[in-house]
Amino acid sequence: VVAFGGGATTDAAGFAAATYLRGIPWVAVPTTLVGQVDAAIGGKTAVNLPEGKNLAGAFHWPVRTVIDPLLLQTLPENERRAGMAEVVKTGLLLGEAVWELPDAELVHRCVAYKAAVCLRDPYERGEREVLNLGHTFAHALEAAGSYASVSHGQAVALGLLAALRLSGLETGAVEQVLAPEPVRVDREVAWAALGRDKKTRRGRIRLVLLEAPGKPVTGVERPDEEVRAALDELIAD
Ligand SMILES: NC(=O)c1ccc[n+]([C@@H]2O[C@H](COP(=O)([O-])OP(=O)(O)OC[C@H]3O[C@@H](n4cnc5c(N)ncnc54)[C@H](O)[C@@H]3O)[C@@H](O)[C@H]2O)c1
């Protein structure tokens, strides 16, 4: 199987390859920024079920991943912005202004980072959790918008803002590069969705924050009021 396309394609084709005959080799050729810096890296494949996103999935690493940043030249601006949210996330995890690099280097740096983390933790038992920086809030906003009114890129940009604020760090890079605007969703629905986050343990929300740029910490528990206030700041009145 050769998966040539965005994250939706590499996820579905990778999952088909993972399950057909209990697994056949596949090659990923991601053609979007999201695909190149994120979706096609790390061996996770999945398809959505009516009950939720990514509910049928498998870890199945491609035998090869072919990345050509020239493919990004035809990418519409909104798709590029979606990818930049993951690029900024990677930059914050690395403590480097990766988003300022030209495309080819930016993609290379992000791939190297994600691949290294995932190869050290191929089945998501530990270190890989850092990749969820900003995503706890993002998923809550997307769910509150019924996966329609809030795009993933927009949600991740807002989630990064919340993570930086709770970390007591500068939000300048996120604001300048991603220009996130508060979204109109129901606050109670978003809060309930945050509580259902898969990283919740014994009812406590566990966050990925930064001690400093380049120094992520996982499993951080903060008082509910603080987390709720950070979430509320992302929602327009
Ligand atoms: N497996 C993982 O680890 C992982 C990580 C992140 C995201 N994902 C998944 O990836 C998906 C999102 O991926 P995406 O953002 O690439 O979206 P996508 O695959 O839906 O592609 C977005 C759009 O861009 C078009 N497109 C693709 N390449 C193009 C090109 N070179 N020029 C012009 N148009 C092009 C596509 O036809 C589509 O309309 C989601 O389903 C998400 O769940 C998976």
PDB file of C-alpha atoms and ligand atoms in Angstrom:
ATOM      1  CA  VAL A   1       0.000   0.000   0.000  1.00  0.00           C
ATOM      2  CA  VAL A   2       1.261   3.452  -0.887  1.00  0.00           C
ATOM      3  CA  ALA A   3      -0.599   6.232   0.920  1.00  0.00           C
ATOM      4  CA  PHE A   4      -0.266   9.459  -1.055  1.00  0.00           C
ATOM      5  CA  GLY A   5      -2.247  12.294   0.510  1.00  0.00           C
ATOM      6  CA  GLY A   6      -2.976  14.179   3.723  1.00  0.00           C
ATOM      7  CA  GLY A   7      -3.372  12.788   7.225  1.00  0.00           C
ATOM      8  CA  ALA A   8      -6.819  11.423   6.420  1.00  0.00           C
ATOM      9  CA  THR A   9      -5.286   9.309   3.642  1.00  0.00           C
ATOM     10  CA  THR A  10      -2.218   8.080   5.536  1.00  0.00           C
ATOM     11  CA  ASP A  11      -4.381   7.220   8.568  1.00  0.00           C
ATOM     12  CA  ALA A  12      -6.930   5.218   6.548  1.00  0.00           C
ATOM     13  CA  ALA A  13      -4.439   3.559   4.188  1.00  0.00           C
ATOM     14  CA  GLY A  14      -2.083   2.769   7.073  1.00  0.00           C
ATOM     15  CA  PHE A  15      -4.976   1.192   8.976  1.00  0.00           C
ATOM     16  CA  ALA A  16      -5.973  -0.859   5.944  1.00  0.00           C
ATOM     17  CA  ALA A  17      -2.352  -2.044   5.682  1.00  0.00           C
ATOM     18  CA  ALA A  18      -2.294  -2.844   9.416  1.00  0.00           C
ATOM     19  CA  THR A  19      -5.357  -5.082   9.236  1.00  0.00           C
ATOM     20  CA  TYR A  20      -5.314  -6.644   5.750  1.00  0.00           C
ATOM     21  CA  LEU A  21      -3.880 -10.183   6.126  1.00  0.00           C
ATOM     22  CA  ARG A  22      -2.977  -9.149   9.719  1.00  0.00           C
ATOM     23  CA  GLY A  23      -0.603  -6.554   8.358  1.00  0.00           C
ATOM     24  CA  ILE A  24       1.140  -5.815   5.086  1.00  0.00           C
ATOM     25  CA  PRO A  25       3.933  -3.285   4.491  1.00  0.00           C
ATOM     26  CA  TRP A  26       2.991   0.247   3.559  1.00  0.00           C
ATOM     27  CA  VAL A  27       4.724   3.429   2.444  1.00  0.00           C
ATOM     28  CA  ALA A  28       3.593   6.876   3.568  1.00  0.00           C
ATOM     29  CA  VAL A  29       3.869   9.827   1.183  1.00  0.00           C
ATOM     30  CA  PRO A  30       2.309  12.728   3.092  1.00  0.00           C
ATOM     31  CA  THR A  31       1.291  15.710   0.952  1.00  0.00           C
ATOM     32  CA  THR A  32       0.024  18.185   3.589  1.00  0.00           C
ATOM     33  CA  LEU A  33       1.982  20.041   6.267  1.00  0.00           C
ATOM     34  CA  VAL A  34      -0.045  18.213   8.957  1.00  0.00           C
ATOM     35  CA  GLY A  35       0.803  14.930   7.263  1.00  0.00           C
ATOM     36  CA  GLN A  36       4.497  15.682   6.856  1.00  0.00           C
ATOM     37  CA  VAL A  37       5.193  17.012  10.353  1.00  0.00           C
ATOM     38  CA  ASP A  38       2.699  14.910  12.292  1.00  0.00           C
ATOM     39  CA  ALA A  39       0.176  12.406  10.915  1.00  0.00           C
ATOM     40  CA  ALA A  40       2.546  10.255   8.827  1.00  0.00           C
ATOM     41  CA  ILE A  41       5.163  10.070  11.605  1.00  0.00           C
ATOM     42  CA  GLY A  42       5.001   7.717  14.566  1.00  0.00           C
ATOM     43  CA  GLY A  43       3.208   4.610  13.339  1.00  0.00           C
ATOM     44  CA  LYS A  44      -0.310   5.462  14.521  1.00  0.00           C
ATOM     45  CA  THR A  45      -3.049   4.605  12.044  1.00  0.00           C
ATOM     46  CA  ALA A  46      -6.801   4.853  12.565  1.00  0.00           C
ATOM     47  CA  VAL A  47     -10.241   5.409  11.129  1.00  0.00           C
ATOM     48  CA  ASN A  48     -13.203   7.101  12.777  1.00  0.00           C
ATOM     49  CA  LEU A  49     -16.340   5.269  13.881  1.00  0.00           C
ATOM     50  CA  PRO A  50     -19.777   6.914  14.209  1.00  0.00           C
ATOM     51  CA  GLU A  51     -19.157   6.957  18.001  1.00  0.00           C
ATOM     52  CA  GLY A  52     -15.944   8.970  17.789  1.00  0.00           C
ATOM     53  CA  LYS A  53     -12.622   9.869  16.197  1.00  0.00           C
ATOM     54  CA  ASN A  54      -9.870   7.290  15.706  1.00  0.00           C
ATOM     55  CA  LEU A  55     -11.803   4.540  17.501  1.00  0.00           C
ATOM     56  CA  ALA A  56     -10.509   1.753  15.248  1.00  0.00           C
ATOM     57  CA  GLY A  57      -6.753   1.947  14.992  1.00  0.00           C
ATOM     58  CA  ALA A  58      -3.413   0.199  15.183  1.00  0.00           C
ATOM     59  CA  PHE A  59       0.239   0.964  15.630  1.00  0.00           C
ATOM     60  CA  HIS A  60       1.709   0.010  12.260  1.00  0.00           C
ATOM     61  CA  TRP A  61       4.869   1.779  11.185  1.00  0.00           C
ATOM     62  CA  PRO A  62       5.311   2.361   7.462  1.00  0.00           C
ATOM     63  CA  VAL A  63       8.373   0.632   5.984  1.00  0.00           C
ATOM     64  CA  ARG A  64       9.285   3.968   4.448  1.00  0.00           C
ATOM     65  CA  THR A  65       8.085   7.558   4.652  1.00  0.00           C
ATOM     66  CA  VAL A  66       8.783   9.760   1.663  1.00  0.00           C
ATOM     67  CA  ILE A  67       8.581  13.471   2.393  1.00  0.00           C
ATOM     68  CA  ASP A  68       8.928  16.120  -0.276  1.00  0.00           C
ATOM     69  CA  PRO A  69       8.236  19.695   0.896  1.00  0.00           C
ATOM     70  CA  LEU A  70       7.718  20.694  -2.770  1.00  0.00           C
ATOM     71  CA  LEU A  71       4.339  18.926  -2.556  1.00  0.00           C
ATOM     72  CA  LEU A  72       3.247  21.663  -0.143  1.00  0.00           C
ATOM     73  CA  GLN A  73       3.314  24.324  -2.859  1.00  0.00           C
ATOM     74  CA  THR A  74      -0.286  23.614  -3.866  1.00  0.00           C
ATOM     75  CA  LEU A  75      -1.591  23.472  -0.318  1.00  0.00           C
ATOM     76  CA  PRO A  76      -4.389  25.987   0.435  1.00  0.00           C
ATOM     77  CA  GLU A  77      -3.580  28.594   3.107  1.00  0.00           C
ATOM     78  CA  ASN A  78      -6.034  27.202   5.685  1.00  0.00           C
ATOM     79  CA  GLU A  79      -4.425  23.745   5.404  1.00  0.00           C
ATOM     80  CA  ARG A  80      -1.009  25.298   5.854  1.00  0.00           C
ATOM     81  CA  ARG A  81      -2.173  27.128   8.985  1.00  0.00           C
ATOM     82  CA  ALA A  82      -3.469  23.840  10.401  1.00  0.00           C
ATOM     83  CA  GLY A  83       0.023  22.398   9.975  1.00  0.00           C
ATOM     84  CA  MET A  84       1.694  25.449  11.486  1.00  0.00           C
ATOM     85  CA  ALA A  85      -0.125  24.797  14.779  1.00  0.00           C
ATOM     86  CA  GLU A  86       1.755  21.472  15.040  1.00  0.00           C
ATOM     87  CA  VAL A  87       4.976  23.179  13.942  1.00  0.00           C
ATOM     88  CA  VAL A  88       4.650  25.759  16.731  1.00  0.00           C
ATOM     89  CA  LYS A  89       3.890  22.945  19.199  1.00  0.00           C
ATOM     90  CA  THR A  90       7.084  21.168  18.128  1.00  0.00           C
ATOM     91  CA  GLY A  91       9.049  24.404  18.393  1.00  0.00           C
ATOM     92  CA  LEU A  92       7.828  24.924  21.971  1.00  0.00           C
ATOM     93  CA  LEU A  93       8.732  21.321  22.873  1.00  0.00           C
ATOM     94  CA  LEU A  94      12.187  21.818  21.345  1.00  0.00           C
ATOM     95  CA  GLY A  95      12.698  25.333  22.650  1.00  0.00           C
ATOM     96  CA  GLU A  96      13.555  26.522  19.121  1.00  0.00           C
ATOM     97  CA  ALA A  97      11.785  28.965  16.778  1.00  0.00           C
ATOM     98  CA  VAL A  98      11.243  26.172  14.236  1.00  0.00           C
ATOM     99  CA  TRP A  99       8.377  28.165  12.672  1.00  0.00           C
ATOM    100  CA  GLU A 100      10.876  30.730  11.341  1.00  0.00           C
ATOM    101  CA  LEU A 101      12.710  28.169   9.189  1.00  0.00           C
ATOM    102  CA  PRO A 102      12.108  27.714   5.446  1.00  0.00           C
ATOM    103  CA  ASP A 103       9.698  24.853   4.642  1.00  0.00           C
ATOM    104  CA  ALA A 104      12.249  22.163   3.888  1.00  0.00           C
ATOM    105  CA  GLU A 105      14.180  22.725   7.139  1.00  0.00           C
ATOM    106  CA  LEU A 106      11.063  23.254   9.204  1.00  0.00           C
ATOM    107  CA  VAL A 107       9.610  19.932   8.047  1.00  0.00           C
ATOM    108  CA  HIS A 108      12.936  18.183   8.588  1.00  0.00           C
ATOM    109  CA  ARG A 109      13.283  19.496  12.149  1.00  0.00           C
ATOM    110  CA  CYS A 110       9.709  18.557  13.112  1.00  0.00           C
ATOM    111  CA  VAL A 111       9.991  15.083  11.604  1.00  0.00           C
ATOM    112  CA  ALA A 112      13.311  14.446  13.349  1.00  0.00           C
ATOM    113  CA  TYR A 113      11.820  15.467  16.689  1.00  0.00           C
ATOM    114  CA  LYS A 114       8.590  13.469  16.441  1.00  0.00           C
ATOM    115  CA  ALA A 115      10.304  10.402  14.986  1.00  0.00           C
ATOM    116  CA  ALA A 116      12.890  10.393  17.796  1.00  0.00           C
ATOM    117  CA  VAL A 117      10.228  10.657  20.513  1.00  0.00           C
ATOM    118  CA  CYS A 118       8.070   7.953  18.890  1.00  0.00           C
ATOM    119  CA  LEU A 119      10.950   5.563  18.248  1.00  0.00           C
ATOM    120  CA  ARG A 120      11.865   5.799  21.948  1.00  0.00           C
ATOM    121  CA  ASP A 121       8.225   5.142  22.879  1.00  0.00           C
ATOM    122  CA  PRO A 122       6.662   3.285  19.921  1.00  0.00           C
ATOM    123  CA  TYR A 123       3.452   2.209  21.747  1.00  0.00           C
ATOM    124  CA  GLU A 124       2.744   5.378  23.721  1.00  0.00           C
ATOM    125  CA  ARG A 125       3.632   4.112  27.168  1.00  0.00           C
ATOM    126  CA  GLY A 126       5.432   7.246  28.355  1.00  0.00           C
ATOM    127  CA  GLU A 127       7.535   9.912  26.670  1.00  0.00           C
ATOM    128  CA  ARG A 128       5.205  10.246  23.713  1.00  0.00           C
ATOM    129  CA  GLU A 129       2.710  11.976  25.984  1.00  0.00           C
ATOM    130  CA  VAL A 130       4.655  15.256  25.523  1.00  0.00           C
ATOM    131  CA  LEU A 131       3.263  15.409  21.983  1.00  0.00           C
ATOM    132  CA  ASN A 132      -0.126  16.206  23.523  1.00  0.00           C
ATOM    133  CA  LEU A 133       1.020  19.707  24.511  1.00  0.00           C
ATOM    134  CA  GLY A 134      -2.058  21.938  24.047  1.00  0.00           C
ATOM    135  CA  HIS A 135      -4.169  19.030  22.808  1.00  0.00           C
ATOM    136  CA  THR A 136      -6.196  18.440  25.993  1.00  0.00           C
ATOM    137  CA  PHE A 137      -7.763  21.884  25.583  1.00  0.00           C
ATOM    138  CA  ALA A 138      -7.912  21.527  21.804  1.00  0.00           C
ATOM    139  CA  HIS A 139      -9.920  18.305  21.942  1.00  0.00           C
ATOM    140  CA  ALA A 140     -12.350  19.834  24.448  1.00  0.00           C
ATOM    141  CA  LEU A 141     -12.969  22.816  22.149  1.00  0.00           C
ATOM    142  CA  GLU A 142     -13.379  20.603  19.082  1.00  0.00           C
ATOM    143  CA  ALA A 143     -15.835  18.365  20.928  1.00  0.00           C
ATOM    144  CA  ALA A 144     -17.792  21.398  22.186  1.00  0.00           C
ATOM    145  CA  GLY A 145     -18.007  22.566  18.576  1.00  0.00           C
ATOM    146  CA  SER A 146     -19.312  19.103  17.554  1.00  0.00           C
ATOM    147  CA  TYR A 147     -16.165  18.672  15.393  1.00  0.00           C
ATOM    148  CA  ALA A 148     -17.655  21.157  12.927  1.00  0.00           C
ATOM    149  CA  SER A 149     -17.387  24.765  14.093  1.00  0.00           C
ATOM    150  CA  VAL A 150     -13.813  24.641  15.464  1.00  0.00           C
ATOM    151  CA  SER A 151     -11.046  23.370  13.181  1.00  0.00           C
ATOM    152  CA  HIS A 152      -8.280  21.189  14.610  1.00  0.00           C
ATOM    153  CA  GLY A 153      -5.607  23.780  13.772  1.00  0.00           C
ATOM    154  CA  GLN A 154      -7.557  26.569  15.437  1.00  0.00           C
ATOM    155  CA  ALA A 155      -8.200  24.365  18.471  1.00  0.00           C
ATOM    156  CA  VAL A 156      -4.522  23.400  18.809  1.00  0.00           C
ATOM    157  CA  ALA A 157      -3.472  27.057  18.536  1.00  0.00           C
ATOM    158  CA  LEU A 158      -5.846  27.941  21.390  1.00  0.00           C
ATOM    159  CA  GLY A 159      -4.753  24.876  23.359  1.00  0.00           C
ATOM    160  CA  LEU A 160      -1.127  25.984  23.100  1.00  0.00           C
ATOM    161  CA  LEU A 161      -2.114  29.419  24.442  1.00  0.00           C
ATOM    162  CA  ALA A 162      -3.751  27.783  27.472  1.00  0.00           C
ATOM    163  CA  ALA A 163      -0.752  25.498  28.061  1.00  0.00           C
ATOM    164  CA  LEU A 164       1.659  28.444  27.913  1.00  0.00           C
ATOM    165  CA  ARG A 165      -0.488  30.562  30.250  1.00  0.00           C
ATOM    166  CA  LEU A 166      -0.720  27.717  32.788  1.00  0.00           C
ATOM    167  CA  SER A 167       3.050  27.263  32.429  1.00  0.00           C
ATOM    168  CA  GLY A 168       3.568  30.966  33.203  1.00  0.00           C
ATOM    169  CA  LEU A 169       5.348  31.468  29.874  1.00  0.00           C
ATOM    170  CA  GLU A 170       5.233  34.037  27.063  1.00  0.00           C
ATOM    171  CA  THR A 171       2.494  33.484  24.500  1.00  0.00           C
ATOM    172  CA  GLY A 172       3.988  35.815  21.861  1.00  0.00           C
ATOM    173  CA  ALA A 173       5.068  33.160  19.346  1.00  0.00           C
ATOM    174  CA  VAL A 174       1.662  31.474  19.325  1.00  0.00           C
ATOM    175  CA  GLU A 175      -0.132  34.811  18.957  1.00  0.00           C
ATOM    176  CA  GLN A 176       2.117  36.040  16.146  1.00  0.00           C
ATOM    177  CA  VAL A 177       2.389  32.854  14.108  1.00  0.00           C
ATOM    178  CA  LEU A 178      -1.072  31.369  14.658  1.00  0.00           C
ATOM    179  CA  ALA A 179      -3.187  34.418  15.656  1.00  0.00           C
ATOM    180  CA  PRO A 180      -5.763  32.327  17.532  1.00  0.00           C
ATOM    181  CA  GLU A 181      -9.161  33.933  18.178  1.00  0.00           C
ATOM    182  CA  PRO A 182     -11.470  32.774  20.994  1.00  0.00           C
ATOM    183  CA  VAL A 183     -14.168  30.451  19.677  1.00  0.00           C
ATOM    184  CA  ARG A 184     -17.923  30.445  20.272  1.00  0.00           C
ATOM    185  CA  VAL A 185     -18.756  27.158  21.965  1.00  0.00           C
ATOM    186  CA  ASP A 186     -20.749  26.240  25.057  1.00  0.00           C
ATOM    187  CA  ARG A 187     -18.501  26.625  28.127  1.00  0.00           C
ATOM    188  CA  GLU A 188     -20.183  23.829  30.092  1.00  0.00           C
ATOM    189  CA  VAL A 189     -19.974  21.404  27.193  1.00  0.00           C
ATOM    190  CA  ALA A 190     -16.282  22.223  26.709  1.00  0.00           C
ATOM    191  CA  TRP A 191     -15.560  21.754  30.428  1.00  0.00           C
ATOM    192  CA  ALA A 192     -17.379  18.403  30.462  1.00  0.00           C
ATOM    193  CA  ALA A 193     -15.378  17.307  27.397  1.00  0.00           C
ATOM    194  CA  LEU A 194     -12.116  18.296  29.101  1.00  0.00           C
ATOM    195  CA  GLY A 195     -13.062  16.048  32.035  1.00  0.00           C
ATOM    196  CA  ARG A 196     -13.484  13.093  29.669  1.00  0.00           C
ATOM    197  CA  ASP A 197      -9.956  13.548  28.298  1.00  0.00           C
ATOM    198  CA  LYS A 198      -8.187  10.222  27.902  1.00  0.00           C
ATOM    199  CA  LYS A 199      -5.349  11.369  30.122  1.00  0.00           C
ATOM    200  CA  THR A 200      -7.661  11.889  33.118  1.00  0.00           C
ATOM    201  CA  ARG A 201      -6.790   9.680  36.095  1.00  0.00           C
ATOM    202  CA  ARG A 202      -9.104   9.254  39.090  1.00  0.00           C
ATOM    203  CA  GLY A 203     -11.113  12.245  37.906  1.00  0.00           C
ATOM    204  CA  ARG A 204      -8.093  14.569  37.811  1.00  0.00           C
ATOM    205  CA  ILE A 205      -7.110  16.239  34.555  1.00  0.00           C
ATOM    206  CA  ARG A 206      -3.439  15.599  33.793  1.00  0.00           C
ATOM    207  CA  LEU A 207      -1.814  18.243  31.626  1.00  0.00           C
ATOM    208  CA  VAL A 208       1.325  18.563  29.556  1.00  0.00           C
ATOM    209  CA  LEU A 209       2.948  21.899  30.420  1.00  0.00           C
ATOM    210  CA  LEU A 210       6.377  23.467  29.972  1.00  0.00           C
ATOM    211  CA  GLU A 211       8.859  24.219  32.755  1.00  0.00           C
ATOM    212  CA  ALA A 212      10.534  26.347  30.120  1.00  0.00           C
ATOM    213  CA  PRO A 213      10.549  26.283  26.308  1.00  0.00           C
ATOM    214  CA  GLY A 214      12.172  22.946  25.422  1.00  0.00           C
ATOM    215  CA  LYS A 215      11.372  21.423  28.836  1.00  0.00           C
ATOM    216  CA  PRO A 216       7.978  19.699  28.746  1.00  0.00           C
ATOM    217  CA  VAL A 217       6.519  18.079  31.861  1.00  0.00           C
ATOM    218  CA  THR A 218       3.701  15.517  31.735  1.00  0.00           C
ATOM    219  CA  GLY A 219       1.024  14.459  34.205  1.00  0.00           C
ATOM    220  CA  VAL A 220       0.719  17.923  35.756  1.00  0.00           C
ATOM    221  CA  GLU A 221      -2.369  18.301  37.958  1.00  0.00           C
ATOM    222  CA  ARG A 222      -3.680  21.786  38.630  1.00  0.00           C
ATOM    223  CA  PRO A 223      -6.700  22.879  40.703  1.00  0.00           C
ATOM    224  CA  ASP A 224      -9.920  22.601  38.703  1.00  0.00           C
ATOM    225  CA  GLU A 225     -10.565  26.365  39.012  1.00  0.00           C
ATOM    226  CA  GLU A 226      -7.237  27.184  37.312  1.00  0.00           C
ATOM    227  CA  VAL A 227      -7.835  24.739  34.460  1.00  0.00           C
ATOM    228  CA  ARG A 228     -11.400  25.951  34.039  1.00  0.00           C
ATOM    229  CA  ALA A 229     -10.244  29.587  33.956  1.00  0.00           C
ATOM    230  CA  ALA A 230      -7.651  28.751  31.285  1.00  0.00           C
ATOM    231  CA  LEU A 231     -10.326  27.010  29.212  1.00  0.00           C
ATOM    232  CA  ASP A 232     -12.795  29.886  29.671  1.00  0.00           C
ATOM    233  CA  GLU A 233     -10.212  32.352  28.311  1.00  0.00           C
ATOM    234  CA  LEU A 234     -10.278  30.474  24.986  1.00  0.00           C
ATOM    235  CA  ILE A 235     -14.041  30.876  24.596  1.00  0.00           C
ATOM    236  CA  ALA A 236     -15.704  34.021  23.264  1.00  0.00           C
ATOM    237  CA  ASP A 237     -18.645  35.502  25.164  1.00  0.00           C
TER     238      ASP A 237
HETATM  239  N1  LIG B   1      -1.872   9.228  12.870  1.00  0.00           N
HETATM  240  C1  LIG B   1      -1.494  10.321  13.500  1.00  0.00           C
HETATM  241  O1  LIG B   1      -0.576  10.284  14.317  1.00  0.00           O
HETATM  242  C2  LIG B   1      -2.177  11.618  13.208  1.00  0.00           C
HETATM  243  C3  LIG B   1      -1.645  12.813  13.717  1.00  0.00           C
HETATM  244  C4  LIG B   1      -2.261  14.001  13.379  1.00  0.00           C
HETATM  245  C5  LIG B   1      -3.402  14.006  12.575  1.00  0.00           C
HETATM  246  N2  LIG B   1      -3.918  12.833  12.124  1.00  0.00           N
HETATM  247  C6  LIG B   1      -5.105  12.811  11.273  1.00  0.00           C
HETATM  248  O2  LIG B   1      -4.812  13.521  10.089  1.00  0.00           O
HETATM  249  C7  LIG B   1      -6.015  14.061   9.575  1.00  0.00           C
HETATM  250  C8  LIG B   1      -5.776  15.495   9.159  1.00  0.00           C
HETATM  251  O3  LIG B   1      -4.794  15.508   8.158  1.00  0.00           O
HETATM  252  P1  LIG B   1      -4.659  16.726   7.130  1.00  0.00           P
HETATM  253  O4  LIG B   1      -4.664  17.981   7.903  1.00  0.00           O
HETATM  254  O5  LIG B   1      -3.504  16.396   6.256  1.00  0.00           O
HETATM  255  O6  LIG B   1      -6.040  16.729   6.378  1.00  0.00           O
HETATM  256  P2  LIG B   1      -6.586  15.945   5.081  1.00  0.00           P
HETATM  257  O7  LIG B   1      -5.900  14.654   4.886  1.00  0.00           O
HETATM  258  O8  LIG B   1      -8.059  15.922   5.243  1.00  0.00           O
HETATM  259  O9  LIG B   1      -6.176  16.916   3.883  1.00  0.00           O
HETATM  260  C9  LIG B   1      -6.677  18.224   3.860  1.00  0.00           C
HETATM  261  C10 LIG B   1      -7.081  18.644   2.452  1.00  0.00           C
HETATM  262  O10 LIG B   1      -5.918  18.932   1.672  1.00  0.00           O
HETATM  263  C11 LIG B   1      -6.006  18.287   0.395  1.00  0.00           C
HETATM  264  N3  LIG B   1      -4.604  18.083  -0.024  1.00  0.00           N
HETATM  265  C12 LIG B   1      -3.754  17.112   0.395  1.00  0.00           C
HETATM  266  N4  LIG B   1      -2.531  17.322  -0.114  1.00  0.00           N
HETATM  267  C13 LIG B   1      -2.596  18.438  -0.875  1.00  0.00           C
HETATM  268  C14 LIG B   1      -1.654  19.154  -1.661  1.00  0.00           C
HETATM  269  N5  LIG B   1      -0.374  18.797  -1.721  1.00  0.00           N
HETATM  270  N6  LIG B   1      -2.087  20.262  -2.325  1.00  0.00           N
HETATM  271  C15 LIG B   1      -3.383  20.652  -2.247  1.00  0.00           C
HETATM  272  N7  LIG B   1      -4.321  20.031  -1.511  1.00  0.00           N
HETATM  273  C16 LIG B   1      -3.933  18.933  -0.836  1.00  0.00           C
HETATM  274  C17 LIG B   1      -6.830  17.059   0.677  1.00  0.00           C
HETATM  275  O11 LIG B   1      -7.438  16.579  -0.492  1.00  0.00           O
HETATM  276  C18 LIG B   1      -7.857  17.590   1.681  1.00  0.00           C
HETATM  277  O12 LIG B   1      -8.910  18.225   1.026  1.00  0.00           O
HETATM  278  C19 LIG B   1      -7.071  13.918  10.643  1.00  0.00           C
HETATM  279  O13 LIG B   1      -7.938  12.875  10.279  1.00  0.00           O
HETATM  280  C20 LIG B   1      -6.287  13.517  11.877  1.00  0.00           C
HETATM  281  O14 LIG B   1      -7.015  12.689  12.748  1.00  0.00           O
HETATM  282  C21 LIG B   1      -3.315  11.651  12.416  1.00  0.00           C
END
